[in-house]
């Protein structure tokens, strides 16, 4: 029997694989100059005959999700030698300043496509816009940035993700009790939007009290340490909300 935690991890893995496949699919569509979204979008101006040079900045490899996203992307690139001639990789280690520097370096390599997960909703905007203005196809994956100067955005609805988990939790708690929350990387839109979604639910119920909220980088170890430090000061914790399965496991095992 699968536990709820196992189901969350499998859902997260499915979203990650789907995002990688969709990104590679978008690269393939550059050869056709057509794309379906909620409505037909004309991307004929990006049409170019393969092979392409692809640049990918992995935002963070300090959790299993990031590591697998990176490895799956490389594996998909390797499967398409007819489409991709060169692939350039950088690692931002969850740091917006490093990501800005990495993207600057990747721009110099003159890629046809740049794929990144913005480490900050605002800080990396200028360098994203710089790449876009250079005519590079810019694909944002798994997190947003405060600009419209990109080609495509591949993601789930993170606010709704938070809402769904929040609704389940308050119902399981009988609509009263103390909650602690664990989010991913501070400033990353994925983490912030999921927490906003959860809070939009918690705030509807006077009996629900959020006693603590920590950023744990979607990491098992960080979440376990955070929970261990919270328990002495919050002896009564009735519910734990997390933005990913591995943080849930760490909190449970603290």
PDB file of C-alpha atoms in Angstrom:
ATOM      1  CA  UNK A   1       0.000   0.000   0.000  1.00  0.00           C
ATOM      2  CA  UNK A   2       1.301   3.458  -0.857  1.00  0.00           C
ATOM      3  CA  UNK A   3       1.244   6.086   1.864  1.00  0.00           C
ATOM      4  CA  UNK A   4       0.162   9.669   1.170  1.00  0.00           C
ATOM      5  CA  UNK A   5       3.834  10.668   1.358  1.00  0.00           C
ATOM      6  CA  UNK A   6       4.752   8.097  -1.301  1.00  0.00           C
ATOM      7  CA  UNK A   7       1.936   9.366  -3.513  1.00  0.00           C
ATOM      8  CA  UNK A   8       3.240  12.941  -3.177  1.00  0.00           C
ATOM      9  CA  UNK A   9       6.747  11.834  -4.177  1.00  0.00           C
ATOM     10  CA  UNK A  10       5.443   9.918  -7.208  1.00  0.00           C
ATOM     11  CA  UNK A  11       3.342  12.905  -8.297  1.00  0.00           C
ATOM     12  CA  UNK A  12       6.381  15.178  -7.969  1.00  0.00           C
ATOM     13  CA  UNK A  13       8.483  12.749 -10.016  1.00  0.00           C
ATOM     14  CA  UNK A  14       5.802  12.657 -12.705  1.00  0.00           C
ATOM     15  CA  UNK A  15       5.688  16.455 -12.887  1.00  0.00           C
ATOM     16  CA  UNK A  16       9.481  16.616 -13.192  1.00  0.00           C
ATOM     17  CA  UNK A  17       9.627  14.059 -16.018  1.00  0.00           C
ATOM     18  CA  UNK A  18       6.768  15.805 -17.769  1.00  0.00           C
ATOM     19  CA  UNK A  19       8.553  19.141 -17.550  1.00  0.00           C
ATOM     20  CA  UNK A  20      11.760  17.727 -19.036  1.00  0.00           C
ATOM     21  CA  UNK A  21       9.912  16.058 -21.907  1.00  0.00           C
ATOM     22  CA  UNK A  22       7.946  19.214 -22.631  1.00  0.00           C
ATOM     23  CA  UNK A  23      11.099  21.348 -22.682  1.00  0.00           C
ATOM     24  CA  UNK A  24      12.769  18.989 -25.147  1.00  0.00           C
ATOM     25  CA  UNK A  25       9.549  18.945 -27.151  1.00  0.00           C
ATOM     26  CA  UNK A  26       9.621  22.733 -27.348  1.00  0.00           C
ATOM     27  CA  UNK A  27      13.171  22.559 -28.673  1.00  0.00           C
ATOM     28  CA  UNK A  28      12.031  20.086 -31.326  1.00  0.00           C
ATOM     29  CA  UNK A  29       9.196  22.422 -32.339  1.00  0.00           C
ATOM     30  CA  UNK A  30      11.753  25.049 -33.329  1.00  0.00           C
ATOM     31  CA  UNK A  31      12.141  23.060 -36.529  1.00  0.00           C
ATOM     32  CA  UNK A  32       8.442  23.469 -37.370  1.00  0.00           C
ATOM     33  CA  UNK A  33       7.647  26.962 -36.166  1.00  0.00           C
ATOM     34  CA  UNK A  34       4.324  26.010 -34.563  1.00  0.00           C
ATOM     35  CA  UNK A  35       3.118  25.506 -31.019  1.00  0.00           C
ATOM     36  CA  UNK A  36      -0.155  24.770 -29.224  1.00  0.00           C
ATOM     37  CA  UNK A  37      -0.776  26.263 -25.776  1.00  0.00           C
ATOM     38  CA  UNK A  38      -4.121  27.456 -24.388  1.00  0.00           C
ATOM     39  CA  UNK A  39      -4.430  29.035 -27.824  1.00  0.00           C
ATOM     40  CA  UNK A  40      -2.425  28.806 -31.015  1.00  0.00           C
ATOM     41  CA  UNK A  41       0.818  30.745 -30.654  1.00  0.00           C
ATOM     42  CA  UNK A  42       2.880  31.785 -33.643  1.00  0.00           C
ATOM     43  CA  UNK A  43       6.537  31.018 -33.023  1.00  0.00           C
ATOM     44  CA  UNK A  44       7.549  31.026 -36.674  1.00  0.00           C
ATOM     45  CA  UNK A  45      10.121  33.723 -35.960  1.00  0.00           C
ATOM     46  CA  UNK A  46      12.071  31.136 -33.954  1.00  0.00           C
ATOM     47  CA  UNK A  47      12.045  28.592 -36.761  1.00  0.00           C
ATOM     48  CA  UNK A  48      15.508  27.300 -37.491  1.00  0.00           C
ATOM     49  CA  UNK A  49      16.871  24.122 -38.996  1.00  0.00           C
ATOM     50  CA  UNK A  50      18.600  21.772 -36.530  1.00  0.00           C
ATOM     51  CA  UNK A  51      20.983  20.977 -35.019  1.00  0.00           C
ATOM     52  CA  UNK A  52      20.736  23.416 -32.115  1.00  0.00           C
ATOM     53  CA  UNK A  53      23.047  24.585 -29.363  1.00  0.00           C
ATOM     54  CA  UNK A  54      21.310  24.253 -25.997  1.00  0.00           C
ATOM     55  CA  UNK A  55      22.254  25.890 -22.693  1.00  0.00           C
ATOM     56  CA  UNK A  56      20.810  24.683 -19.385  1.00  0.00           C
ATOM     57  CA  UNK A  57      21.399  26.220 -15.970  1.00  0.00           C
ATOM     58  CA  UNK A  58      20.336  23.899 -13.173  1.00  0.00           C
ATOM     59  CA  UNK A  59      19.169  26.105 -10.336  1.00  0.00           C
ATOM     60  CA  UNK A  60      20.086  23.767  -7.448  1.00  0.00           C
ATOM     61  CA  UNK A  61      21.353  20.216  -6.952  1.00  0.00           C
ATOM     62  CA  UNK A  62      21.069  20.168  -3.177  1.00  0.00           C
ATOM     63  CA  UNK A  63      17.925  18.045  -3.255  1.00  0.00           C
ATOM     64  CA  UNK A  64      16.887  14.902  -5.106  1.00  0.00           C
ATOM     65  CA  UNK A  65      14.398  16.774  -7.317  1.00  0.00           C
ATOM     66  CA  UNK A  66      17.099  19.076  -8.672  1.00  0.00           C
ATOM     67  CA  UNK A  67      19.575  16.247  -9.226  1.00  0.00           C
ATOM     68  CA  UNK A  68      17.026  14.176 -11.133  1.00  0.00           C
ATOM     69  CA  UNK A  69      15.839  17.168 -13.163  1.00  0.00           C
ATOM     70  CA  UNK A  70      19.443  17.764 -14.242  1.00  0.00           C
ATOM     71  CA  UNK A  71      20.173  14.120 -15.051  1.00  0.00           C
ATOM     72  CA  UNK A  72      16.902  13.640 -16.927  1.00  0.00           C
ATOM     73  CA  UNK A  73      17.536  16.749 -19.004  1.00  0.00           C
ATOM     74  CA  UNK A  74      21.006  15.495 -19.972  1.00  0.00           C
ATOM     75  CA  UNK A  75      19.583  12.070 -20.802  1.00  0.00           C
ATOM     76  CA  UNK A  76      16.950  13.600 -23.089  1.00  0.00           C
ATOM     77  CA  UNK A  77      19.575  15.726 -24.821  1.00  0.00           C
ATOM     78  CA  UNK A  78      21.674  12.600 -25.421  1.00  0.00           C
ATOM     79  CA  UNK A  79      18.673  10.912 -27.057  1.00  0.00           C
ATOM     80  CA  UNK A  80      18.444  13.592 -29.747  1.00  0.00           C
ATOM     81  CA  UNK A  81      21.845  13.957 -31.446  1.00  0.00           C
ATOM     82  CA  UNK A  82      20.001  14.803 -34.663  1.00  0.00           C
ATOM     83  CA  UNK A  83      18.479  17.886 -33.023  1.00  0.00           C
ATOM     84  CA  UNK A  84      21.172  19.016 -30.574  1.00  0.00           C
ATOM     85  CA  UNK A  85      24.810  19.482 -31.569  1.00  0.00           C
ATOM     86  CA  UNK A  86      26.112  21.135 -28.383  1.00  0.00           C
ATOM     87  CA  UNK A  87      24.875  21.354 -24.800  1.00  0.00           C
ATOM     88  CA  UNK A  88      26.300  23.739 -22.200  1.00  0.00           C
ATOM     89  CA  UNK A  89      25.581  23.253 -18.485  1.00  0.00           C
ATOM     90  CA  UNK A  90      26.010  25.435 -15.401  1.00  0.00           C
ATOM     91  CA  UNK A  91      24.973  25.021 -11.749  1.00  0.00           C
ATOM     92  CA  UNK A  92      23.698  28.022  -9.774  1.00  0.00           C
ATOM     93  CA  UNK A  93      23.638  26.249  -6.379  1.00  0.00           C
ATOM     94  CA  UNK A  94      20.428  28.040  -5.416  1.00  0.00           C
ATOM     95  CA  UNK A  95      22.143  31.433  -5.575  1.00  0.00           C
ATOM     96  CA  UNK A  96      20.669  34.223  -7.707  1.00  0.00           C
ATOM     97  CA  UNK A  97      23.975  36.099  -8.021  1.00  0.00           C
ATOM     98  CA  UNK A  98      25.694  32.966  -9.296  1.00  0.00           C
ATOM     99  CA  UNK A  99      22.837  32.322 -11.703  1.00  0.00           C
ATOM    100  CA  UNK A 100      23.224  35.805 -13.163  1.00  0.00           C
ATOM    101  CA  UNK A 101      26.936  35.138 -13.712  1.00  0.00           C
ATOM    102  CA  UNK A 102      26.195  31.708 -15.202  1.00  0.00           C
ATOM    103  CA  UNK A 103      23.656  33.084 -17.664  1.00  0.00           C
ATOM    104  CA  UNK A 104      26.078  35.820 -18.701  1.00  0.00           C
ATOM    105  CA  UNK A 105      28.654  33.109 -19.462  1.00  0.00           C
ATOM    106  CA  UNK A 106      26.106  31.032 -21.372  1.00  0.00           C
ATOM    107  CA  UNK A 107      25.037  34.015 -23.483  1.00  0.00           C
ATOM    108  CA  UNK A 108      28.641  34.387 -24.633  1.00  0.00           C
ATOM    109  CA  UNK A 109      28.448  30.822 -25.997  1.00  0.00           C
ATOM    110  CA  UNK A 110      25.665  31.993 -28.338  1.00  0.00           C
ATOM    111  CA  UNK A 111      23.169  29.150 -27.750  1.00  0.00           C
ATOM    112  CA  UNK A 112      19.979  28.784 -29.746  1.00  0.00           C
ATOM    113  CA  UNK A 113      18.048  27.833 -26.607  1.00  0.00           C
ATOM    114  CA  UNK A 114      18.487  28.748 -22.936  1.00  0.00           C
ATOM    115  CA  UNK A 115      16.626  26.735 -20.280  1.00  0.00           C
ATOM    116  CA  UNK A 116      16.652  27.800 -16.639  1.00  0.00           C
ATOM    117  CA  UNK A 117      14.750  27.706 -13.372  1.00  0.00           C
ATOM    118  CA  UNK A 118      14.983  31.276 -12.033  1.00  0.00           C
ATOM    119  CA  UNK A 119      16.498  31.341  -8.531  1.00  0.00           C
ATOM    120  CA  UNK A 120      14.734  34.628  -7.837  1.00  0.00           C
ATOM    121  CA  UNK A 121      11.496  36.117  -9.133  1.00  0.00           C
ATOM    122  CA  UNK A 122      13.143  39.528  -9.558  1.00  0.00           C
ATOM    123  CA  UNK A 123      16.938  39.437  -9.309  1.00  0.00           C
ATOM    124  CA  UNK A 124      17.587  37.448 -12.489  1.00  0.00           C
ATOM    125  CA  UNK A 125      15.142  39.409 -14.664  1.00  0.00           C
ATOM    126  CA  UNK A 126      17.758  41.673 -16.338  1.00  0.00           C
ATOM    127  CA  UNK A 127      19.915  38.764 -17.500  1.00  0.00           C
ATOM    128  CA  UNK A 128      16.857  36.827 -18.732  1.00  0.00           C
ATOM    129  CA  UNK A 129      15.802  39.869 -20.738  1.00  0.00           C
ATOM    130  CA  UNK A 130      19.341  40.243 -22.061  1.00  0.00           C
ATOM    131  CA  UNK A 131      19.302  36.676 -23.394  1.00  0.00           C
ATOM    132  CA  UNK A 132      15.848  37.164 -24.901  1.00  0.00           C
ATOM    133  CA  UNK A 133      16.882  40.430 -26.569  1.00  0.00           C
ATOM    134  CA  UNK A 134      19.823  38.600 -28.155  1.00  0.00           C
ATOM    135  CA  UNK A 135      17.347  36.391 -30.013  1.00  0.00           C
ATOM    136  CA  UNK A 136      17.915  33.346 -27.809  1.00  0.00           C
ATOM    137  CA  UNK A 137      14.871  31.141 -27.210  1.00  0.00           C
ATOM    138  CA  UNK A 138      14.395  31.399 -23.428  1.00  0.00           C
ATOM    139  CA  UNK A 139      12.453  28.638 -21.652  1.00  0.00           C
ATOM    140  CA  UNK A 140      11.651  29.068 -17.961  1.00  0.00           C
ATOM    141  CA  UNK A 141      11.165  25.706 -16.260  1.00  0.00           C
ATOM    142  CA  UNK A 142       9.483  25.077 -12.887  1.00  0.00           C
ATOM    143  CA  UNK A 143       9.683  28.683 -11.624  1.00  0.00           C
ATOM    144  CA  UNK A 144       8.638  32.093 -12.905  1.00  0.00           C
ATOM    145  CA  UNK A 145      10.367  35.464 -13.254  1.00  0.00           C
ATOM    146  CA  UNK A 146       8.924  38.973 -13.163  1.00  0.00           C
ATOM    147  CA  UNK A 147       9.154  39.604 -16.898  1.00  0.00           C
ATOM    148  CA  UNK A 148       7.334  38.783 -20.113  1.00  0.00           C
ATOM    149  CA  UNK A 149      10.576  38.600 -22.086  1.00  0.00           C
ATOM    150  CA  UNK A 150      10.809  34.839 -22.456  1.00  0.00           C
ATOM    151  CA  UNK A 151       9.652  32.368 -25.077  1.00  0.00           C
ATOM    152  CA  UNK A 152       7.902  29.704 -23.008  1.00  0.00           C
ATOM    153  CA  UNK A 153       7.086  28.881 -19.382  1.00  0.00           C
ATOM    154  CA  UNK A 154       6.821  25.200 -18.381  1.00  0.00           C
ATOM    155  CA  UNK A 155       5.294  24.616 -14.966  1.00  0.00           C
ATOM    156  CA  UNK A 156       2.358  23.454 -12.879  1.00  0.00           C
ATOM    157  CA  UNK A 157       0.044  25.838 -10.983  1.00  0.00           C
ATOM    158  CA  UNK A 158       2.068  26.233  -7.791  1.00  0.00           C
ATOM    159  CA  UNK A 159      -0.539  28.354  -6.009  1.00  0.00           C
ATOM    160  CA  UNK A 160      -3.121  25.617  -6.556  1.00  0.00           C
ATOM    161  CA  UNK A 161      -0.567  23.045  -5.365  1.00  0.00           C
ATOM    162  CA  UNK A 162      -0.432  24.891  -2.052  1.00  0.00           C
ATOM    163  CA  UNK A 163      -4.205  25.258  -1.885  1.00  0.00           C
ATOM    164  CA  UNK A 164      -4.770  21.536  -2.444  1.00  0.00           C
ATOM    165  CA  UNK A 165      -2.351  20.509   0.294  1.00  0.00           C
ATOM    166  CA  UNK A 166      -3.702  23.150   2.647  1.00  0.00           C
ATOM    167  CA  UNK A 167      -7.301  21.999   2.192  1.00  0.00           C
ATOM    168  CA  UNK A 168      -6.366  18.383   2.832  1.00  0.00           C
ATOM    169  CA  UNK A 169      -4.431  19.313   5.969  1.00  0.00           C
ATOM    170  CA  UNK A 170      -7.090  21.476   7.632  1.00  0.00           C
ATOM    171  CA  UNK A 171      -9.723  18.825   6.950  1.00  0.00           C
ATOM    172  CA  UNK A 172      -7.504  16.114   8.430  1.00  0.00           C
ATOM    173  CA  UNK A 173      -6.944  18.342  11.502  1.00  0.00           C
ATOM    174  CA  UNK A 174     -10.657  18.908  12.017  1.00  0.00           C
ATOM    175  CA  UNK A 175     -10.261  22.606  11.126  1.00  0.00           C
ATOM    176  CA  UNK A 176      -8.339  23.479  14.291  1.00  0.00           C
ATOM    177  CA  UNK A 177      -4.830  23.175  15.683  1.00  0.00           C
ATOM    178  CA  UNK A 178      -1.239  24.362  15.259  1.00  0.00           C
ATOM    179  CA  UNK A 179       0.484  24.129  11.873  1.00  0.00           C
ATOM    180  CA  UNK A 180       4.128  24.416  10.863  1.00  0.00           C
ATOM    181  CA  UNK A 181       5.110  24.959   7.236  1.00  0.00           C
ATOM    182  CA  UNK A 182       8.217  23.967   5.295  1.00  0.00           C
ATOM    183  CA  UNK A 183       8.980  25.635   1.965  1.00  0.00           C
ATOM    184  CA  UNK A 184      11.722  25.266  -0.631  1.00  0.00           C
ATOM    185  CA  UNK A 185      14.177  28.033  -1.519  1.00  0.00           C
ATOM    186  CA  UNK A 186      13.355  31.544  -0.301  1.00  0.00           C
ATOM    187  CA  UNK A 187      12.595  33.890  -3.178  1.00  0.00           C
ATOM    188  CA  UNK A 188      11.971  31.141  -5.724  1.00  0.00           C
ATOM    189  CA  UNK A 189       8.480  31.605  -7.165  1.00  0.00           C
ATOM    190  CA  UNK A 190       7.690  27.900  -6.826  1.00  0.00           C
ATOM    191  CA  UNK A 191       8.259  27.995  -3.068  1.00  0.00           C
ATOM    192  CA  UNK A 192       6.585  31.354  -2.505  1.00  0.00           C
ATOM    193  CA  UNK A 193       3.496  30.591  -4.615  1.00  0.00           C
ATOM    194  CA  UNK A 194       2.931  27.218  -2.959  1.00  0.00           C
ATOM    195  CA  UNK A 195       3.110  28.786   0.488  1.00  0.00           C
ATOM    196  CA  UNK A 196       0.782  31.617  -0.545  1.00  0.00           C
ATOM    197  CA  UNK A 197      -1.686  29.003  -1.736  1.00  0.00           C
ATOM    198  CA  UNK A 198      -1.533  27.134   1.561  1.00  0.00           C
ATOM    199  CA  UNK A 199      -1.874  30.339   3.590  1.00  0.00           C
ATOM    200  CA  UNK A 200      -4.922  31.369   1.568  1.00  0.00           C
ATOM    201  CA  UNK A 201      -6.588  28.264   3.010  1.00  0.00           C
ATOM    202  CA  UNK A 202      -5.260  28.488   6.581  1.00  0.00           C
ATOM    203  CA  UNK A 203      -6.429  32.099   6.887  1.00  0.00           C
ATOM    204  CA  UNK A 204     -10.024  31.020   6.275  1.00  0.00           C
ATOM    205  CA  UNK A 205     -10.185  29.043   9.527  1.00  0.00           C
ATOM    206  CA  UNK A 206      -9.913  30.848  12.897  1.00  0.00           C
ATOM    207  CA  UNK A 207      -9.072  27.564  14.581  1.00  0.00           C
ATOM    208  CA  UNK A 208      -5.938  27.066  12.485  1.00  0.00           C
ATOM    209  CA  UNK A 209      -2.806  28.760  13.823  1.00  0.00           C
ATOM    210  CA  UNK A 210       0.452  28.797  11.837  1.00  0.00           C
ATOM    211  CA  UNK A 211       3.110  28.731  14.566  1.00  0.00           C
ATOM    212  CA  UNK A 212       6.210  28.500  12.345  1.00  0.00           C
ATOM    213  CA  UNK A 213       7.350  28.569   8.733  1.00  0.00           C
ATOM    214  CA  UNK A 214      10.839  27.537   7.572  1.00  0.00           C
ATOM    215  CA  UNK A 215      12.682  27.441   4.244  1.00  0.00           C
ATOM    216  CA  UNK A 216      14.343  24.037   3.890  1.00  0.00           C
ATOM    217  CA  UNK A 217      15.437  23.936   0.231  1.00  0.00           C
ATOM    218  CA  UNK A 218      13.214  20.936  -0.568  1.00  0.00           C
ATOM    219  CA  UNK A 219      15.832  18.952   1.337  1.00  0.00           C
ATOM    220  CA  UNK A 220      15.288  16.034   3.717  1.00  0.00           C
ATOM    221  CA  UNK A 221      18.183  16.920   6.033  1.00  0.00           C
ATOM    222  CA  UNK A 222      17.316  20.623   6.272  1.00  0.00           C
ATOM    223  CA  UNK A 223      13.678  19.853   7.078  1.00  0.00           C
ATOM    224  CA  UNK A 224      14.610  17.302   9.722  1.00  0.00           C
ATOM    225  CA  UNK A 225      16.985  19.753  11.414  1.00  0.00           C
ATOM    226  CA  UNK A 226      14.397  22.534  11.280  1.00  0.00           C
ATOM    227  CA  UNK A 227      11.745  20.311  12.821  1.00  0.00           C
ATOM    228  CA  UNK A 228      14.103  19.198  15.578  1.00  0.00           C
ATOM    229  CA  UNK A 229      14.720  22.842  16.470  1.00  0.00           C
ATOM    230  CA  UNK A 230      10.999  23.698  16.422  1.00  0.00           C
ATOM    231  CA  UNK A 231       9.752  20.891  18.653  1.00  0.00           C
ATOM    232  CA  UNK A 232      11.128  22.284  21.971  1.00  0.00           C
ATOM    233  CA  UNK A 233       9.523  25.712  21.448  1.00  0.00           C
ATOM    234  CA  UNK A 234       6.306  24.343  19.944  1.00  0.00           C
ATOM    235  CA  UNK A 235       5.428  21.204  21.927  1.00  0.00           C
ATOM    236  CA  UNK A 236       1.936  21.044  20.408  1.00  0.00           C
ATOM    237  CA  UNK A 237       2.078  20.665  16.624  1.00  0.00           C
ATOM    238  CA  UNK A 238      -1.046  19.224  15.055  1.00  0.00           C
ATOM    239  CA  UNK A 239      -0.208  19.474  11.368  1.00  0.00           C
ATOM    240  CA  UNK A 240       2.761  19.851   9.018  1.00  0.00           C
ATOM    241  CA  UNK A 241       2.453  21.419   5.578  1.00  0.00           C
ATOM    242  CA  UNK A 242       5.376  21.018   3.167  1.00  0.00           C
ATOM    243  CA  UNK A 243       6.052  22.074  -0.401  1.00  0.00           C
ATOM    244  CA  UNK A 244       7.546  18.690  -1.338  1.00  0.00           C
ATOM    245  CA  UNK A 245       7.637  15.080  -0.203  1.00  0.00           C
ATOM    246  CA  UNK A 246      11.259  14.895   0.947  1.00  0.00           C
ATOM    247  CA  UNK A 247      10.758  17.757   3.399  1.00  0.00           C
ATOM    248  CA  UNK A 248       7.704  15.937   4.725  1.00  0.00           C
ATOM    249  CA  UNK A 249       9.775  12.827   5.333  1.00  0.00           C
ATOM    250  CA  UNK A 250      12.448  14.823   7.160  1.00  0.00           C
ATOM    251  CA  UNK A 251       9.874  16.535   9.380  1.00  0.00           C
ATOM    252  CA  UNK A 252       8.124  13.260  10.198  1.00  0.00           C
ATOM    253  CA  UNK A 253      11.371  11.516  11.124  1.00  0.00           C
ATOM    254  CA  UNK A 254      12.642  14.353  13.352  1.00  0.00           C
TER     255      UNK A 254
END
